[in-house]
PDB file of C-alpha atoms in Angstrom:
ATOM      1  CA  ASP Y   1     137.915 -86.211   3.187  1.00  0.00           C
ATOM      2  CA  GLY Y   2     140.780 -86.713   0.470  1.00  0.00           C
ATOM      3  CA  GLY Y   3     141.348 -90.284  -0.070  1.00  0.00           C
ATOM      4  CA  ILE Y   4     141.271 -93.338  -2.433  1.00  0.00           C
ATOM      5  CA  THR Y   5     138.106 -95.829  -1.924  1.00  0.00           C
ATOM      6  CA  GLN Y   6     137.924 -99.357  -2.885  1.00  0.00           C
ATOM      7  CA  SER Y   7     134.952-101.792  -2.906  1.00  0.00           C
ATOM      8  CA  PRO Y   8     134.191-104.107  -2.066  1.00  0.00           C
ATOM      9  CA  LYS Y   9     136.256-104.962   0.754  1.00  0.00           C
ATOM     10  CA  TYR Y  10     135.944-108.987  -0.462  1.00  0.00           C
ATOM     11  CA  LEU Y  11     134.866-110.296  -3.412  1.00  0.00           C
ATOM     12  CA  PHE Y  12     133.994-114.018  -4.442  1.00  0.00           C
ATOM     13  CA  ARG Y  13     134.385-115.416  -7.970  1.00  0.00           C
ATOM     14  CA  LYS Y  14     132.796-118.534  -9.495  1.00  0.00           C
ATOM     15  CA  GLU Y  15     134.222-120.316 -12.058  1.00  0.00           C
ATOM     16  CA  GLY Y  16     134.568-118.793 -15.472  1.00  0.00           C
ATOM     17  CA  GLN Y  17     132.895-115.530 -13.887  1.00  0.00           C
ATOM     18  CA  ASN Y  18     134.054-111.788 -14.709  1.00  0.00           C
ATOM     19  CA  VAL Y  19     134.076-109.409 -11.880  1.00  0.00           C
ATOM     20  CA  THR Y  20     135.081-105.812 -11.400  1.00  0.00           C
ATOM     21  CA  LEU Y  21     136.767-104.157  -8.427  1.00  0.00           C
ATOM     22  CA  SER Y  22     136.113-100.160  -7.836  1.00  0.00           C
ATOM     23  CA  CYS Y  23     138.353 -97.736  -7.256  1.00  0.00           C
ATOM     24  CA  GLU Y  24     137.942 -94.193  -6.736  1.00  0.00           C
ATOM     25  CA  GLN Y  25     139.843 -90.770  -5.762  1.00  0.00           C
ATOM     26  CA  ASN Y  26     138.980 -87.527  -4.861  1.00  0.00           C
ATOM     27  CA  LEU Y  27     142.904 -86.640  -4.248  1.00  0.00           C
ATOM     28  CA  ASN Y  28     143.235 -85.038  -8.062  1.00  0.00           C
ATOM     29  CA  HIS Y  29     145.536 -87.295  -8.989  1.00  0.00           C
ATOM     30  CA  ASP Y  30     146.754 -88.116 -12.639  1.00  0.00           C
ATOM     31  CA  ALA Y  31     147.644 -91.372 -12.186  1.00  0.00           C
ATOM     32  CA  MET Y  32     146.207 -94.334 -10.735  1.00  0.00           C
ATOM     33  CA  TYR Y  33     147.687 -97.961 -10.566  1.00  0.00           C
ATOM     34  CA  TRP Y  34     146.225-101.269 -10.028  1.00  0.00           C
ATOM     35  CA  TYR Y  35     148.761-103.843  -7.878  1.00  0.00           C
ATOM     36  CA  ARG Y  36     148.601-107.541  -6.917  1.00  0.00           C
ATOM     37  CA  GLN Y  37     149.595-108.624  -3.567  1.00  0.00           C
ATOM     38  CA  ASP Y  38     150.622-112.628  -2.741  1.00  0.00           C
ATOM     39  CA  PRO Y  39     152.219-113.469   0.480  1.00  0.00           C
ATOM     40  CA  GLY Y  40     156.040-113.422   0.391  1.00  0.00           C
ATOM     41  CA  GLN Y  41     155.821-111.318  -3.310  1.00  0.00           C
ATOM     42  CA  GLY Y  42     155.369-108.016  -2.504  1.00  0.00           C
ATOM     43  CA  LEU Y  43     153.344-105.931  -5.150  1.00  0.00           C
ATOM     44  CA  ARG Y  44     152.939-106.625  -8.571  1.00  0.00           C
ATOM     45  CA  LEU Y  45     151.740-104.100 -10.843  1.00  0.00           C
ATOM     46  CA  ILE Y  46     148.971-104.989 -13.529  1.00  0.00           C
ATOM     47  CA  TYR Y  47     147.832-101.685 -14.989  1.00  0.00           C
ATOM     48  CA  TYR Y  48     148.407 -98.020 -14.913  1.00  0.00           C
ATOM     49  CA  SER Y  49     147.496 -95.178 -16.315  1.00  0.00           C
ATOM     50  CA  GLN Y  50     148.777 -91.498 -16.529  1.00  0.00           C
ATOM     51  CA  ILE Y  51     145.914 -89.792 -17.939  1.00  0.00           C
ATOM     52  CA  VAL Y  52     142.261 -90.033 -18.568  1.00  0.00           C
ATOM     53  CA  ASN Y  53     141.037 -92.827 -21.684  1.00  0.00           C
ATOM     54  CA  ASP Y  54     144.818 -94.135 -21.591  1.00  0.00           C
ATOM     55  CA  PHE Y  55     146.555 -96.847 -19.627  1.00  0.00           C
ATOM     56  CA  GLN Y  56     149.173 -99.118 -19.674  1.00  0.00           C
ATOM     57  CA  LYS Y  57     150.303-102.590 -19.192  1.00  0.00           C
ATOM     58  CA  GLY Y  58     152.208-103.507 -16.122  1.00  0.00           C
ATOM     59  CA  ASP Y  59     154.443-106.688 -15.442  1.00  0.00           C
ATOM     60  CA  ILE Y  60     151.332-108.918 -15.155  1.00  0.00           C
ATOM     61  CA  ALA Y  61     148.476-107.825 -17.054  1.00  0.00           C
ATOM     62  CA  GLU Y  62     147.212-110.942 -18.818  1.00  0.00           C
ATOM     63  CA  GLY Y  63     143.783-111.825 -17.547  1.00  0.00           C
ATOM     64  CA  TYR Y  64     142.969-108.528 -16.730  1.00  0.00           C
ATOM     65  CA  SER Y  65     141.569-105.283 -18.089  1.00  0.00           C
ATOM     66  CA  VAL Y  66     140.722-101.608 -16.941  1.00  0.00           C
ATOM     67  CA  SER Y  67     138.983 -98.445 -18.438  1.00  0.00           C
ATOM     68  CA  ARG Y  68     139.792 -95.205 -17.334  1.00  0.00           C
ATOM     69  CA  GLU Y  69     136.447 -92.479 -18.519  1.00  0.00           C
ATOM     70  CA  LYS Y  70     137.160 -90.261 -15.618  1.00  0.00           C
ATOM     71  CA  LYS Y  71     139.901 -89.228 -13.511  1.00  0.00           C
ATOM     72  CA  GLU Y  72     138.386 -90.314 -10.352  1.00  0.00           C
ATOM     73  CA  SER Y  73     137.656 -93.556 -11.441  1.00  0.00           C
ATOM     74  CA  PHE Y  74     139.872 -96.680 -12.264  1.00  0.00           C
ATOM     75  CA  PRO Y  75     137.869-100.274 -12.153  1.00  0.00           C
ATOM     76  CA  LEU Y  76     139.652-103.540 -12.830  1.00  0.00           C
ATOM     77  CA  THR Y  77     138.108-106.078 -14.308  1.00  0.00           C
ATOM     78  CA  VAL Y  78     139.262-109.880 -13.720  1.00  0.00           C
ATOM     79  CA  THR Y  79     138.278-111.892 -16.213  1.00  0.00           C
ATOM     80  CA  SER Y  80     137.848-115.697 -16.556  1.00  0.00           C
ATOM     81  CA  ALA Y  81     141.173-116.133 -18.385  1.00  0.00           C
ATOM     82  CA  GLN Y  82     143.181-115.344 -14.697  1.00  0.00           C
ATOM     83  CA  LYS Y  83     143.658-118.532 -13.756  1.00  0.00           C
ATOM     84  CA  ASN Y  84     144.858-117.636 -10.410  1.00  0.00           C
ATOM     85  CA  PRO Y  85     142.638-114.639  -9.273  1.00  0.00           C
ATOM     86  CA  THR Y  86     142.481-114.872  -5.417  1.00  0.00           C
ATOM     87  CA  ALA Y  87     144.881-112.379  -3.809  1.00  0.00           C
ATOM     88  CA  PHE Y  88     144.784-108.830  -2.322  1.00  0.00           C
ATOM     89  CA  TYR Y  89     144.035-106.018  -4.803  1.00  0.00           C
ATOM     90  CA  LEU Y  90     145.326-102.252  -3.912  1.00  0.00           C
ATOM     91  CA  CYS Y  91     144.682 -99.483  -6.035  1.00  0.00           C
ATOM     92  CA  ALA Y  92     146.711 -96.119  -5.912  1.00  0.00           C
ATOM     93  CA  SER Y  93     147.364 -92.833  -7.053  1.00  0.00           C
ATOM     94  CA  GLY Y  94     149.805 -90.066  -7.590  1.00  0.00           C
ATOM     95  CA  GLY Y  95     151.069 -87.331  -9.214  1.00  0.00           C
ATOM     96  CA  ARG Y  96     153.200 -87.300 -12.676  1.00  0.00           C
ATOM     97  CA  GLY Y  97     156.806 -88.264 -12.100  1.00  0.00           C
ATOM     98  CA  PRO Y  98     158.165 -89.405  -9.107  1.00  0.00           C
ATOM     99  CA  GLN Y  99     155.468 -88.560  -6.514  1.00  0.00           C
ATOM    100  CA  THR Y 100     154.306 -90.412  -3.584  1.00  0.00           C
ATOM    101  CA  GLN Y 101     151.468 -93.313  -4.650  1.00  0.00           C
ATOM    102  CA  TYR Y 102     148.305 -93.109  -1.989  1.00  0.00           C
ATOM    103  CA  PHE Y 103     146.858 -96.651  -1.529  1.00  0.00           C
ATOM    104  CA  GLY Y 104     143.360 -97.906  -1.172  1.00  0.00           C
ATOM    105  CA  PRO Y 105     142.578-100.083   1.446  1.00  0.00           C
ATOM    106  CA  GLY Y 106     142.204-102.745  -0.382  1.00  0.00           C
ATOM    107  CA  THR Y 107     140.006-105.576  -1.954  1.00  0.00           C
ATOM    108  CA  ARG Y 108     140.504-109.332  -1.160  1.00  0.00           C
ATOM    109  CA  LEU Y 109     139.452-111.304  -3.983  1.00  0.00           C
ATOM    110  CA  LEU Y 110     138.686-115.356  -3.074  1.00  0.00           C
ATOM    111  CA  VAL Y 111     137.015-117.978  -5.708  1.00  0.00           C
ATOM    112  CA  LEU Y 112     134.445-120.287  -4.853  1.00  0.00           C
TER     113      LEU Y 112
ATOM    114  CA  ALA C   1     164.469-102.879 -15.622  1.00  0.00           C
ATOM    115  CA  GLN C   2     165.095-102.059 -11.854  1.00  0.00           C
ATOM    116  CA  SER C   3     164.521-104.439  -9.325  1.00  0.00           C
ATOM    117  CA  VAL C   4     164.401-104.441  -5.173  1.00  0.00           C
ATOM    118  CA  THR C   5     165.727-106.891  -2.358  1.00  0.00           C
ATOM    119  CA  GLN C   6     165.316-106.948   1.263  1.00  0.00           C
ATOM    120  CA  LEU C   7     167.001-109.214   2.603  1.00  0.00           C
ATOM    121  CA  ASP C   8     164.709-110.204   5.105  1.00  0.00           C
ATOM    122  CA  SER C   9     161.586-111.595   5.223  1.00  0.00           C
ATOM    123  CA  GLN C  10     160.935-111.594   8.907  1.00  0.00           C
ATOM    124  CA  VAL C  11     162.614-109.273  11.867  1.00  0.00           C
ATOM    125  CA  PRO C  12     161.643-110.123  15.098  1.00  0.00           C
ATOM    126  CA  VAL C  13     163.138-107.809  17.913  1.00  0.00           C
ATOM    127  CA  PHE C  14     162.260-106.715  21.489  1.00  0.00           C
ATOM    128  CA  GLU C  15     160.087-103.190  22.435  1.00  0.00           C
ATOM    129  CA  GLU C  16     162.541-100.253  22.946  1.00  0.00           C
ATOM    130  CA  ALA C  17     165.415-102.204  21.069  1.00  0.00           C
ATOM    131  CA  PRO C  18     166.868-100.812  17.590  1.00  0.00           C
ATOM    132  CA  VAL C  19     165.983-101.855  14.215  1.00  0.00           C
ATOM    133  CA  GLU C  20     167.170-102.133  11.162  1.00  0.00           C
ATOM    134  CA  LEU C  21     164.957-103.534   7.664  1.00  0.00           C
ATOM    135  CA  ARG C  22     167.824-103.524   4.639  1.00  0.00           C
ATOM    136  CA  CYS C  23     167.169-102.859   1.249  1.00  0.00           C
ATOM    137  CA  ASN C  24     168.964-103.047  -2.114  1.00  0.00           C
ATOM    138  CA  TYR C  25     168.515-101.913  -5.323  1.00  0.00           C
ATOM    139  CA  SER C  26     169.834-102.597  -8.752  1.00  0.00           C
ATOM    140  CA  SER C  27     171.497-100.053  -9.946  1.00  0.00           C
ATOM    141  CA  SER C  28     170.579 -97.022 -12.131  1.00  0.00           C
ATOM    142  CA  VAL C  29     171.746 -93.614 -12.474  1.00  0.00           C
ATOM    143  CA  SER C  30     169.333 -91.514 -10.625  1.00  0.00           C
ATOM    144  CA  VAL C  31     166.601 -93.511  -8.440  1.00  0.00           C
ATOM    145  CA  TYR C  32     163.935 -92.406  -6.792  1.00  0.00           C
ATOM    146  CA  LEU C  33     163.224 -94.438  -3.371  1.00  0.00           C
ATOM    147  CA  PHE C  34     160.587 -95.073  -0.520  1.00  0.00           C
ATOM    148  CA  TRP C  35     159.814 -96.749   2.407  1.00  0.00           C
ATOM    149  CA  TYR C  36     156.133 -97.868   2.846  1.00  0.00           C
ATOM    150  CA  VAL C  37     154.401 -99.692   5.916  1.00  0.00           C
ATOM    151  CA  GLN C  38     151.191-102.025   5.764  1.00  0.00           C
ATOM    152  CA  TYR C  39     149.564-103.039   8.646  1.00  0.00           C
ATOM    153  CA  PRO C  40     147.222-105.986   8.394  1.00  0.00           C
ATOM    154  CA  ASN C  41     144.302-106.091   5.770  1.00  0.00           C
ATOM    155  CA  GLN C  42     144.897-102.657   4.886  1.00  0.00           C
ATOM    156  CA  GLY C  43     146.368-100.692   2.257  1.00  0.00           C
ATOM    157  CA  LEU C  44     150.532 -98.994   2.460  1.00  0.00           C
ATOM    158  CA  GLN C  45     151.463 -95.911   4.089  1.00  0.00           C
ATOM    159  CA  LEU C  46     154.238 -93.867   2.894  1.00  0.00           C
ATOM    160  CA  LEU C  47     157.048 -93.750   5.694  1.00  0.00           C
ATOM    161  CA  LEU C  48     159.647 -91.722   3.946  1.00  0.00           C
ATOM    162  CA  LYS C  49     161.208 -90.893   0.885  1.00  0.00           C
ATOM    163  CA  TYR C  50     164.604 -90.018  -1.338  1.00  0.00           C
ATOM    164  CA  LEU C  51     163.824 -87.997  -4.624  1.00  0.00           C
ATOM    165  CA  SER C  52     167.205 -85.804  -3.863  1.00  0.00           C
ATOM    166  CA  GLY C  53     169.287 -83.721  -1.663  1.00  0.00           C
ATOM    167  CA  SER C  54     170.157 -85.209   1.887  1.00  0.00           C
ATOM    168  CA  THR C  55     170.860 -89.144   2.009  1.00  0.00           C
ATOM    169  CA  LEU C  56     169.455 -89.752   5.072  1.00  0.00           C
ATOM    170  CA  VAL C  57     166.040 -88.928   5.066  1.00  0.00           C
ATOM    171  CA  LYS C  58     164.015 -88.900   8.255  1.00  0.00           C
ATOM    172  CA  GLY C  59     160.188 -90.283   8.033  1.00  0.00           C
ATOM    173  CA  ILE C  60     157.223 -90.796   9.994  1.00  0.00           C
ATOM    174  CA  ASN C  61     157.079 -92.588  13.691  1.00  0.00           C
ATOM    175  CA  GLY C  62     160.481 -92.249  14.345  1.00  0.00           C
ATOM    176  CA  PHE C  63     161.346 -94.093  11.280  1.00  0.00           C
ATOM    177  CA  GLU C  64     164.549 -92.550   9.519  1.00  0.00           C
ATOM    178  CA  ALA C  65     166.719 -94.030   5.787  1.00  0.00           C
ATOM    179  CA  GLU C  66     169.993 -93.482   4.289  1.00  0.00           C
ATOM    180  CA  PHE C  67     170.427 -93.814   1.022  1.00  0.00           C
ATOM    181  CA  ASN C  68     173.675 -95.171  -0.458  1.00  0.00           C
ATOM    182  CA  LYS C  69     174.490 -95.071  -4.286  1.00  0.00           C
ATOM    183  CA  SER C  70     177.695 -96.599  -3.946  1.00  0.00           C
ATOM    184  CA  GLN C  71     176.422 -99.756  -1.972  1.00  0.00           C
ATOM    185  CA  THR C  72     173.059 -99.159  -3.611  1.00  0.00           C
ATOM    186  CA  SER C  73     171.225 -99.562  -0.493  1.00  0.00           C
ATOM    187  CA  PHE C  74     168.298 -97.704   0.918  1.00  0.00           C
ATOM    188  CA  HIS C  75     168.045 -99.223   4.862  1.00  0.00           C
ATOM    189  CA  LEU C  76     165.531 -98.221   7.009  1.00  0.00           C
ATOM    190  CA  ARG C  77     166.014 -97.489  10.957  1.00  0.00           C
ATOM    191  CA  LYS C  78     164.584 -96.725  14.218  1.00  0.00           C
ATOM    192  CA  PRO C  79     166.334 -96.324  17.257  1.00  0.00           C
ATOM    193  CA  SER C  80     163.614 -97.670  19.605  1.00  0.00           C
ATOM    194  CA  VAL C  81     160.649 -99.625  18.301  1.00  0.00           C
ATOM    195  CA  HIS C  82     157.086 -99.979  19.820  1.00  0.00           C
ATOM    196  CA  ILE C  83     154.496-102.363  20.001  1.00  0.00           C
ATOM    197  CA  SER C  84     152.453-100.510  17.437  1.00  0.00           C
ATOM    198  CA  ASP C  85     155.568-100.417  14.874  1.00  0.00           C
ATOM    199  CA  THR C  86     154.534-104.720  14.211  1.00  0.00           C
ATOM    200  CA  ALA C  87     153.576-104.458  10.218  1.00  0.00           C
ATOM    201  CA  GLU C  88     155.111-105.434   7.323  1.00  0.00           C
ATOM    202  CA  TYR C  89     157.345-102.920   5.663  1.00  0.00           C
ATOM    203  CA  PHE C  90     158.292-102.660   1.986  1.00  0.00           C
ATOM    204  CA  CYS C  91     160.683-101.377   0.230  1.00  0.00           C
ATOM    205  CA  ALA C  92     159.883 -99.496  -3.641  1.00  0.00           C
ATOM    206  CA  VAL C  93     162.163 -97.521  -6.243  1.00  0.00           C
ATOM    207  CA  SER C  94     161.509 -95.682  -9.044  1.00  0.00           C
ATOM    208  CA  ASP C  95     164.012 -94.295 -11.852  1.00  0.00           C
ATOM    209  CA  LEU C  96     164.540 -91.466 -13.829  1.00  0.00           C
ATOM    210  CA  ASN C  97     163.290 -92.839 -16.911  1.00  0.00           C
ATOM    211  CA  GLU C  98     159.846 -94.352 -15.495  1.00  0.00           C
ATOM    212  CA  ALA C  99     159.306 -92.015 -12.858  1.00  0.00           C
ATOM    213  CA  GLN C 100     155.918 -93.035 -12.455  1.00  0.00           C
ATOM    214  CA  LYS C 101     156.447 -96.606 -12.068  1.00  0.00           C
ATOM    215  CA  LEU C 102     157.342 -98.315  -8.554  1.00  0.00           C
ATOM    216  CA  VAL C 103     159.329-101.812  -8.502  1.00  0.00           C
ATOM    217  CA  PHE C 104     158.314-102.995  -4.608  1.00  0.00           C
ATOM    218  CA  GLY C 105     160.531-105.408  -2.659  1.00  0.00           C
ATOM    219  CA  GLN C 106     158.972-108.640  -0.949  1.00  0.00           C
ATOM    220  CA  GLY C 107     158.407-106.953   2.270  1.00  0.00           C
ATOM    221  CA  THR C 108     159.803-107.800   5.544  1.00  0.00           C
ATOM    222  CA  ARG C 109     157.330-108.366   8.506  1.00  0.00           C
ATOM    223  CA  LEU C 110     158.649-106.367  11.314  1.00  0.00           C
ATOM    224  CA  THR C 111     157.231-108.000  14.804  1.00  0.00           C
ATOM    225  CA  ILE C 112     158.034-106.781  18.165  1.00  0.00           C
ATOM    226  CA  ASN C 113     157.838-108.559  21.248  1.00  0.00           C
ATOM    227  CA  PRO C 114     157.224-107.318  24.584  1.00  0.00           C
TER     228      PRO C 114
END
């Protein structure tokens, strides 16, 4: 089955802790994306990558970091600098240009 | 920068009634338009998209949308809704200069009452 997987489904973060959210795709897509979803605000772009070993900041990159060492994987780290990390995080992938983005099931991050 | 406005945050309708979810975007020379649906605690699924050609676009689950360039709108319609259509719907746009980036609206929560 082709698709996008995200893990874990729920993640708890303590104060001052960095946490990493996993995103893997087997759709052979070049581009991958991370979005943050808060109630009533739609989806906001955190980071995106169009090719391996390259990525760009989105609209709300502060307090987050990413890497793209493999085409299939695009992990997101929520650092301690992100003061309001509680949200639903969605990963997506797509082809180049105006292609459909395919979304994973999401990870809900909660702060203890 | 592109922006998208979904004019209604919540839309309640009765089962088998028609529905229209409204979406407007900021003006641009060329845009690509999408509607996605999100069921509770899940990711987003594509309903339909407009890239070029006919302005009336048909999607899955009986939904359709019409691209209106003069009004910068891309409203989503369904002639008869079902309980299973209860979900949140997002309009998204990208433009020619940054085709790989989607800008999303705030979402419209569609609730179908029996």
